[in-house]
Short mmCIF file of C-alpha atoms and ligand atoms in Angstrom, two decimals:
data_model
loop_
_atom_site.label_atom_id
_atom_site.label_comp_id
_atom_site.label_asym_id
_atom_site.label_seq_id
_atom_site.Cartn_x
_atom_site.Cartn_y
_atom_site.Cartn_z
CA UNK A 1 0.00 0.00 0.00
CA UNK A 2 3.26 2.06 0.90
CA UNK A 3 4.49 1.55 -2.68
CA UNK A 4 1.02 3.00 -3.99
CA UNK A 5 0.70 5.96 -1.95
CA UNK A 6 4.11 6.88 -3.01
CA UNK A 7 3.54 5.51 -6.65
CA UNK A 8 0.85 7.84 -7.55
CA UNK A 9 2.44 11.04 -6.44
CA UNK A 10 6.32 10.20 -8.10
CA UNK A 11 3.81 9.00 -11.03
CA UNK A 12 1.76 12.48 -11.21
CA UNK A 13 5.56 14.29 -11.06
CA UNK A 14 7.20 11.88 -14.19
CA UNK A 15 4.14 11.79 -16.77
CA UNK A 16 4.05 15.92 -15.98
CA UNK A 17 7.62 16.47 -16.15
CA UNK A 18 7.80 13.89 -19.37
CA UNK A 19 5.04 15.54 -21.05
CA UNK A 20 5.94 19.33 -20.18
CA UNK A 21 8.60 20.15 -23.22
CA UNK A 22 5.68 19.07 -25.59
CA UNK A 23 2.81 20.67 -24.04
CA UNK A 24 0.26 22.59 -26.22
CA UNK A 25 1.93 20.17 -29.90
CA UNK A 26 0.35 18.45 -32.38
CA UNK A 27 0.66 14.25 -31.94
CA UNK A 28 3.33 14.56 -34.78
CA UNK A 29 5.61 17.21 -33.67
CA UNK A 30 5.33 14.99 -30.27
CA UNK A 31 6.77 12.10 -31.97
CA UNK A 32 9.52 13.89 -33.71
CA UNK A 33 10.53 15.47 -30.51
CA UNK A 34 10.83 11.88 -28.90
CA UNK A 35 10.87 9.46 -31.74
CA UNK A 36 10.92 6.04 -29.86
CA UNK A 37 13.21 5.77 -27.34
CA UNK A 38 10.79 8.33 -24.57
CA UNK A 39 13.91 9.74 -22.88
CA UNK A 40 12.76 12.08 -20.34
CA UNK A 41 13.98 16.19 -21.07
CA UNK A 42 14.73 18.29 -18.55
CA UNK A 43 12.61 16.23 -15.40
CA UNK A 44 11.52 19.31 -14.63
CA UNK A 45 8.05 19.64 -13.48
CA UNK A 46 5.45 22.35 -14.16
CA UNK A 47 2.52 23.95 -11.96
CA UNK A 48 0.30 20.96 -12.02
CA UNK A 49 3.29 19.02 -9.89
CA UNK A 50 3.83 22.08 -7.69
CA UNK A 51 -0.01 22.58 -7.10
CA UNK A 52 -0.19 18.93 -5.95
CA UNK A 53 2.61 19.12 -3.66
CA UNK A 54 0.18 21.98 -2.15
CA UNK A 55 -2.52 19.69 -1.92
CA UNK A 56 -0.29 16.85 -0.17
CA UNK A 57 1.17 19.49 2.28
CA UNK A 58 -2.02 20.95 3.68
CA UNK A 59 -3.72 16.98 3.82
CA UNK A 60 -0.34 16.78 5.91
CA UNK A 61 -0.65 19.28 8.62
CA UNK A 62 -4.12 19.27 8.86
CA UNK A 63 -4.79 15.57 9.09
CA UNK A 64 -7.96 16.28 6.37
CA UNK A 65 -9.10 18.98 4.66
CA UNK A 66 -8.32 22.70 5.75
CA UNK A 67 -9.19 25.78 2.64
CA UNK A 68 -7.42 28.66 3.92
CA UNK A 69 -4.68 26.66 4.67
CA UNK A 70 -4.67 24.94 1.51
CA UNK A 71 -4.63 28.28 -0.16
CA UNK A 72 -2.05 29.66 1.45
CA UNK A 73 0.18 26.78 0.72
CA UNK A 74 -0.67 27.37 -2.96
CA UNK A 75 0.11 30.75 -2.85
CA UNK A 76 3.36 30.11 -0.92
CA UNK A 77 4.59 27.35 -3.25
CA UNK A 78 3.87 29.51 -6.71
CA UNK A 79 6.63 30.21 -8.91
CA UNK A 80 5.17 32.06 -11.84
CA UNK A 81 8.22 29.86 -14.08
CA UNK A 82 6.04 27.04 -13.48
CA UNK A 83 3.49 27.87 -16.38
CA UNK A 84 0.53 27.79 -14.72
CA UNK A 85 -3.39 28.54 -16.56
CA UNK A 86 -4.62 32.26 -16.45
CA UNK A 87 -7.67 31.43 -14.27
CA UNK A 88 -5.40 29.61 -11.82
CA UNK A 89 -2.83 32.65 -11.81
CA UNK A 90 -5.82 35.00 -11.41
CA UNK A 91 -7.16 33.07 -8.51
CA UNK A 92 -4.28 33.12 -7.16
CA UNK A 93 -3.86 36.40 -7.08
CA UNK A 94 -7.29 37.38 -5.49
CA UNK A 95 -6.32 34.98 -2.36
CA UNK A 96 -2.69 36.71 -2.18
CA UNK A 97 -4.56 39.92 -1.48
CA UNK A 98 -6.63 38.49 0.99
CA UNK A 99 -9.89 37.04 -0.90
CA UNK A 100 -11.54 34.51 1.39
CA UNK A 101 -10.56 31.26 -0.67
CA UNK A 102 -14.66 30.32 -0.80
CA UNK A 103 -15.44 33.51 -2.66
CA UNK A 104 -11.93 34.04 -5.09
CA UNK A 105 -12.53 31.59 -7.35
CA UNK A 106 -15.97 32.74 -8.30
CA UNK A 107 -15.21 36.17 -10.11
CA UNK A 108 -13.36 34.24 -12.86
CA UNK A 109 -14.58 33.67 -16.62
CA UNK A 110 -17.41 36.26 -16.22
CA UNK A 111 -18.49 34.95 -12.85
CA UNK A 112 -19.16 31.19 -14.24
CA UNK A 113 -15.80 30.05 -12.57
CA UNK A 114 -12.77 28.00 -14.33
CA UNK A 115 -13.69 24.40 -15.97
CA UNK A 116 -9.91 24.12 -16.58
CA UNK A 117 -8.04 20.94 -15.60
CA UNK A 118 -5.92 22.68 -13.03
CA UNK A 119 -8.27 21.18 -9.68
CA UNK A 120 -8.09 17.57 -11.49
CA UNK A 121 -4.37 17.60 -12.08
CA UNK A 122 -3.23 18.26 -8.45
CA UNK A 123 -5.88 15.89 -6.94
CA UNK A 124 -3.97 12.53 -6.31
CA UNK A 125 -3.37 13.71 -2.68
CA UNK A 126 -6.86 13.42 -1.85
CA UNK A 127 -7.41 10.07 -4.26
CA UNK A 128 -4.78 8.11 -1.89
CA UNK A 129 -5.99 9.71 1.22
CA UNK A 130 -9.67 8.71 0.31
CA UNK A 131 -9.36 5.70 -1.18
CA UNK A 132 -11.42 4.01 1.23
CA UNK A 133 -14.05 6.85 1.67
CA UNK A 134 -16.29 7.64 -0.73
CA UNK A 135 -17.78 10.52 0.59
CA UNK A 136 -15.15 12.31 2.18
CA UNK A 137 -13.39 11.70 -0.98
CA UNK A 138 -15.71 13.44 -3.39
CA UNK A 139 -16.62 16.37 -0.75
CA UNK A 140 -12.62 17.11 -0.19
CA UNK A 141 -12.34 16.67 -3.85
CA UNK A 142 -14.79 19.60 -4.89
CA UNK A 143 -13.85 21.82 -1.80
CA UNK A 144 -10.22 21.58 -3.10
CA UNK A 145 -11.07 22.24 -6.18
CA UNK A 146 -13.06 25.19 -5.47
CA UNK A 147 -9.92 27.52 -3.69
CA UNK A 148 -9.33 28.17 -8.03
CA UNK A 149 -11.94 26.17 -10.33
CA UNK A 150 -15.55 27.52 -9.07
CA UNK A 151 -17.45 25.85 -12.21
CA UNK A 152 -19.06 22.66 -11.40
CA UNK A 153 -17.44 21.06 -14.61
CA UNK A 154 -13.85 21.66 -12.88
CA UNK A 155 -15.00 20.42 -10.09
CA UNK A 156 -16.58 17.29 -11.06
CA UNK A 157 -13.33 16.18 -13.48
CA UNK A 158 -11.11 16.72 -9.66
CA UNK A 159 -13.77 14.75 -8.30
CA UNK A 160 -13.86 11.87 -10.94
CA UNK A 161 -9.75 12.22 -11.50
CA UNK A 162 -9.30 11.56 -7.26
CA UNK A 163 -11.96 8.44 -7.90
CA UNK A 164 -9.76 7.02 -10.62
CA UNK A 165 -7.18 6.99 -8.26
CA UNK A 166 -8.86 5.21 -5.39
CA UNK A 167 -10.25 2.73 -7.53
CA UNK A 168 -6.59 2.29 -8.78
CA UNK A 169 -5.04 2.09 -5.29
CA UNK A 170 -7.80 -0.70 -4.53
CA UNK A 171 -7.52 -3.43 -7.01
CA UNK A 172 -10.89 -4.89 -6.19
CA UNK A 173 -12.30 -4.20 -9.62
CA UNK A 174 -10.91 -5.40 -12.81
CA UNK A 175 -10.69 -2.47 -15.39
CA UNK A 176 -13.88 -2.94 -16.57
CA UNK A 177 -15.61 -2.66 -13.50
CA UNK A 178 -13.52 0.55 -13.05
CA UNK A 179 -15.55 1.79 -15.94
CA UNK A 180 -19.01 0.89 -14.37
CA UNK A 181 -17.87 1.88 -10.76
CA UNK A 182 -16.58 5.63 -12.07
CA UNK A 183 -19.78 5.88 -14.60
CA UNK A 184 -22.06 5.46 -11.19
CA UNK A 185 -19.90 8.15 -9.53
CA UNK A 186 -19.88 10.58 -11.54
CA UNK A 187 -22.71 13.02 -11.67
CA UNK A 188 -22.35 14.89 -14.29
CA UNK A 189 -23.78 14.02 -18.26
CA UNK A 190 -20.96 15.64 -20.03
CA UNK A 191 -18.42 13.20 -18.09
CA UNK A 192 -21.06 10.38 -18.06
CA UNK A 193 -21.35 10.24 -21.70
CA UNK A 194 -17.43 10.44 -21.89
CA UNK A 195 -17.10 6.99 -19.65
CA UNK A 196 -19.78 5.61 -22.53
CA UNK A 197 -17.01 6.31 -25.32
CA UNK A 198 -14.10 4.98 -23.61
CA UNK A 199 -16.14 1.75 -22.61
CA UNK A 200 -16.91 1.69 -26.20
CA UNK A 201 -13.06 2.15 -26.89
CA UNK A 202 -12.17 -0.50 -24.64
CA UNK A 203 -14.75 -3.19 -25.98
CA UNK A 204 -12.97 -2.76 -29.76
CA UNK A 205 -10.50 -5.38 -30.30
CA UNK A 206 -8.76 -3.47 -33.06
CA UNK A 207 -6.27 -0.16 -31.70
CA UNK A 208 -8.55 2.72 -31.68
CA UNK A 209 -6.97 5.46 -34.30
CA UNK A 210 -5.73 8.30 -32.13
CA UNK A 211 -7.24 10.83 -33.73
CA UNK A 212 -10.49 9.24 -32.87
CA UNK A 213 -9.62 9.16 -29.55
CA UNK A 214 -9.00 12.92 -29.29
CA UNK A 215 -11.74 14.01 -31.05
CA UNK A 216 -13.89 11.75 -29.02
CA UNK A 217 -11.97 12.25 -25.25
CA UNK A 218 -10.14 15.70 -25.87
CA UNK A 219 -6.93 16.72 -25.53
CA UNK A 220 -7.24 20.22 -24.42
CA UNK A 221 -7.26 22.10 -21.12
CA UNK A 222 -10.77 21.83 -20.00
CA UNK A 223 -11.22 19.54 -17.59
CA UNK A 224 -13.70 17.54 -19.44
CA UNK A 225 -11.55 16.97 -22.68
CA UNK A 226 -8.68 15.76 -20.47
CA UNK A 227 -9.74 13.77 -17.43
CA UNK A 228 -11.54 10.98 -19.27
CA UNK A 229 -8.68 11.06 -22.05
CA UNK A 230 -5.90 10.09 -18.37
CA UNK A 231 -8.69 7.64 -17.91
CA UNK A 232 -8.19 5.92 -21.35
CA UNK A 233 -4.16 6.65 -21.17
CA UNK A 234 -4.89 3.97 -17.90
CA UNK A 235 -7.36 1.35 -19.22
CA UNK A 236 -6.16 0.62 -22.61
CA UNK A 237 -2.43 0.10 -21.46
CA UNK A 238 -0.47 -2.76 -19.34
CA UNK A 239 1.97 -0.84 -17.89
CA UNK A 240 2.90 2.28 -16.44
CA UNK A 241 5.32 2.95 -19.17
CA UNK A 242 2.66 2.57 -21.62
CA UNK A 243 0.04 4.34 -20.45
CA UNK A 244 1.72 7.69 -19.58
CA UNK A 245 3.80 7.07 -23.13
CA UNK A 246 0.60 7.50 -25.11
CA UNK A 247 -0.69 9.95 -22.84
CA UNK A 248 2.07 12.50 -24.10
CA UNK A 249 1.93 10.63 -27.94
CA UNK A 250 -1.64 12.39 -27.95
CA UNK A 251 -0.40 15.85 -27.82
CA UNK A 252 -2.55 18.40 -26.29
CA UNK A 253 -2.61 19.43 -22.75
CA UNK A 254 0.69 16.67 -22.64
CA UNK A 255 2.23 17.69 -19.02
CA UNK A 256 -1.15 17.60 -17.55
CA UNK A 257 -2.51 14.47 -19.23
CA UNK A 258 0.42 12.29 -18.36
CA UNK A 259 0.46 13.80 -14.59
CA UNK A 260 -3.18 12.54 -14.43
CA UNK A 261 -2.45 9.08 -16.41
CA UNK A 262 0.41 9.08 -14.00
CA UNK A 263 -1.40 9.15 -10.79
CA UNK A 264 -3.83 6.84 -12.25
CA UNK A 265 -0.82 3.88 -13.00
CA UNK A 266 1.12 4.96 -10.23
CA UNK A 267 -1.62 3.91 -7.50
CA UNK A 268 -2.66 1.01 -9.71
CA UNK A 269 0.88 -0.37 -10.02
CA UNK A 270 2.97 1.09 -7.44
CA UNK A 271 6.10 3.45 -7.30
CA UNK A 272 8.52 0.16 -8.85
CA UNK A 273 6.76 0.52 -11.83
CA UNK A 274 7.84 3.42 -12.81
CA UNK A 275 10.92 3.72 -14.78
CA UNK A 276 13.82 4.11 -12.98
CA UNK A 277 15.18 6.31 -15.62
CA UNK A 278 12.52 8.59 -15.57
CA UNK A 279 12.52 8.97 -12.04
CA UNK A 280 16.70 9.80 -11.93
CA UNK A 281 16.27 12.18 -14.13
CA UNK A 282 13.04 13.94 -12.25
CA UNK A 283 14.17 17.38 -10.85
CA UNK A 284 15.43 16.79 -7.00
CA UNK A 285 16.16 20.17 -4.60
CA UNK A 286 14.04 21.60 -2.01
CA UNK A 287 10.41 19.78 -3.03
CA UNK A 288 12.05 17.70 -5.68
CA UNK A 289 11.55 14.04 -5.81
CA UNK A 290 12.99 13.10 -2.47
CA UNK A 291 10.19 15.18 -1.27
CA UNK A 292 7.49 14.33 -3.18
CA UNK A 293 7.83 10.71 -2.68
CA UNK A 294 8.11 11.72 1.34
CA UNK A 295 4.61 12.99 1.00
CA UNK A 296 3.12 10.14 0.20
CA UNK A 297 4.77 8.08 2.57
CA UNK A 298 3.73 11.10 5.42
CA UNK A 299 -0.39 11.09 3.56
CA UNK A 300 0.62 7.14 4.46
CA UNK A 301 1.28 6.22 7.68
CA UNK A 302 -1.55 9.58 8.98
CA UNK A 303 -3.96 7.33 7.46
CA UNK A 304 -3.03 4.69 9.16
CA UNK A 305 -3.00 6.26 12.22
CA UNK A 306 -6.47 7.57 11.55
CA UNK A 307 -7.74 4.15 10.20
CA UNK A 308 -6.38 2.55 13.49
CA UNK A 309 -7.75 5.13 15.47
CA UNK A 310 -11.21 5.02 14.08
CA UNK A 311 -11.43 1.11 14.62
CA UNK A 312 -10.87 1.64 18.06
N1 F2R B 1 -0.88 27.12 -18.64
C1 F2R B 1 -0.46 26.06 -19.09
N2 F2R B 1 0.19 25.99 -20.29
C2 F2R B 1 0.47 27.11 -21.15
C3 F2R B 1 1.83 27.72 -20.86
C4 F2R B 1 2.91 26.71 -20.71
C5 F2R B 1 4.24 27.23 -21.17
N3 F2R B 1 5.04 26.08 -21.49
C6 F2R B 1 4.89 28.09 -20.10
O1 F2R B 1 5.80 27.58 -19.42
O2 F2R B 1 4.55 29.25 -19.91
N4 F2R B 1 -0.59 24.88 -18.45
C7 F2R B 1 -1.24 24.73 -17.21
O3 F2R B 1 -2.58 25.22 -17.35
C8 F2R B 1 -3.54 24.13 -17.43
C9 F2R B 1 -4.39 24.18 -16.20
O4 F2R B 1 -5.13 25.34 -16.31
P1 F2R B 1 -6.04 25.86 -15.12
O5 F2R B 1 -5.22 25.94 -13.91
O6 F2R B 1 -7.28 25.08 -15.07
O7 F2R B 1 -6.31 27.33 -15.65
P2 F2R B 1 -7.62 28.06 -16.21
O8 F2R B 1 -7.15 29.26 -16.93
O9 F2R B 1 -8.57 28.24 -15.10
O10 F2R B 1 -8.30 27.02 -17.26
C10 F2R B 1 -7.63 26.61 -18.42
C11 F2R B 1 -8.33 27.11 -19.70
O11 F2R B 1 -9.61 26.50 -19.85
C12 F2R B 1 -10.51 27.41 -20.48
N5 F2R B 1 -11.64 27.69 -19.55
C13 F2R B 1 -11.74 27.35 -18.26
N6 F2R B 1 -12.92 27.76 -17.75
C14 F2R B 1 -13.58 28.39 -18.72
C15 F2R B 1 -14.86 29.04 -18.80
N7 F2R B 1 -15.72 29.10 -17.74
N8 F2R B 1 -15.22 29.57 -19.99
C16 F2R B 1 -14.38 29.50 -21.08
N9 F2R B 1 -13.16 28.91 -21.06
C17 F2R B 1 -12.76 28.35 -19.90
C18 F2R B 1 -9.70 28.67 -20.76
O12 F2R B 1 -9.16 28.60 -22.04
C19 F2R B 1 -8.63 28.59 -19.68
O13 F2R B 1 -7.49 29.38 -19.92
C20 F2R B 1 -2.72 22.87 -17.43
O14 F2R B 1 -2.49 22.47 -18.76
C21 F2R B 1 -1.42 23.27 -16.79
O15 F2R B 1 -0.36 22.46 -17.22
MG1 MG B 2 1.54 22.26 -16.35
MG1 MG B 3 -0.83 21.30 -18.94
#
């Protein structure tokens, strides 16, 4: 359980760091930027890795679920270098002057709030933490989501994103079932129809052409043309190798889809899955890998401590 705590965090880091040089081109210029051999870059990580490392923190120190302080940890950890979404940045700003973190996020895009993918890509804190709780789970998910992403779209992709995850970390459904499990959970149609298509994908015996799959599942920023596309990434593939590989072959959002598809394979296989070379070459420092993987081990053993406590 160790291995998957840690495994879907390190996992969220590599598939964003892998799939951050090539974020925002075309599947072709993807593959002539890493031809076959999927050598990672730089293994440095953008804002979706830093905002997670947020989410992990506050979980930390709080033993659950704490806004303002989650907020302020975003605000502390934000280096503008990182390349994070306009809404997010905005957002951002608001709380740094002193905006209540219920009310900041609700100004944004005209007043109808972000339905970008930058709540679902930082989630896999609360995914491992509430792996066992589906309630807490999806409540922590949209209250977490809500310090930036106000629109219930962004909020629902976090929500179904940290499910993925717990479902992964469980192993007591076959992939399949995953499918049934996550189309029960989630409440909204948009996202409901998109677990239709990738059952639909995933009952074809022949590869599904990948420009079917991103015209189908998305590829973009919104959290509803990315999320289900991680799922896919996940289902269709063996490995963790695999799956976050043709998460960045899709092009698109790639850093954010691969983080996402990361956390996913991470928690389903567990941190010795993941490449070894991918993982050298991840950034270390301050909140570097070392770090990150101490998170989960810290998100860990609190749970359970609380899991012991609460069978007493
Ligand atoms: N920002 C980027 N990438 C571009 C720059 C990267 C470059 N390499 C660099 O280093 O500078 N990536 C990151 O942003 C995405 C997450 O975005 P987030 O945090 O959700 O931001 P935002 O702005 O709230 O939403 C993203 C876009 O979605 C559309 N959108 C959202 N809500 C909308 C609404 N209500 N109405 C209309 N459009 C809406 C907008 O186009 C938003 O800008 C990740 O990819 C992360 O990696
Ligand atoms: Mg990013
Ligand atoms: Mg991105």
């Amino acid at each position: 359980m160790k291995s998957k705590f840690t495994g879907a965090l390190i996992g969220s880091a590599v598939g964003d760091a892998l799939g951050a040089p090539v974020e925002g081109y075309s599947m072709k210029k993807v593959s002539s930027v890493y031809g076959e051999d999927w050598k990672m870059i730089s293994g440095r990580y953008t804002d979706d890795t830093e905002m997670m490392i947020g989410v992990a923190e506050s979980l930390i120190e709080n033993k659950g679920f704490n806004g303002e302080d989650m907020a302020k940890r975003f605000i502390e950890n934000y280096d503008p270098k990182r390349g994070y979404g306009p809404g997010s940045k905005e957002a951002l700003r608001r709380l740094s002057e002193g905006e209540s973190w219920k009310e900041a996020s609700k100004k944004l895009f005209g007043g109808k709030g972000s339905y970008g993918n930058g709540a679902a890509m930082r989630i896999a804190p609360v995914g491992i933490f509430y792996y066992d709780d589906v309630d807490r789970l999806r409540e922590t998910a949209y209250k977490s989501s809500h310090i930036t992403h106000s629109n219930e779209l962004g909020k629902e992709g976090a929500a179904l994103q940290a499910f993925s995850i717990a479902l992964a970390m469980q192993e007591r459904v076959e992939k399949e079932g995953m499918l049934l499990e996550l189309k029960e959970f989630v409440e909204n149609e948009v996202y409901k129809e998109k677990i239709r298509k990738i059952e639909m994908f995933f009952e074809k015996e022949a590869e599904v052409d990948k420009k079917e799959v991103i015209s189908e599942l998305g590829s973009g920023e919104e959290a509803f043309n990315s999320v289900p596309t991680a799922i896919y990434s996940f289902i269709r593939s063996n490995s963790f190798k695999d799956a976050v590989v043709y998460a960045v072959s899709l092009g698109g959002d790639t850093d954010t889809i691969a983080a996402m598809t990361g956390a996913i394979s991470g928690a389903y296989y567990g941190e010795e899955a993941i490449p070894k070379e991918w993982v050298e070459r991840l950034e270390g420092g301050k909140k570097g890998k070392r770090y990150i993987r101490w998170l989960g081990e810290e998100l860990y053993h609190i749970k359970l401590q609380l899991m012991q406590r609460d069978r007493w």
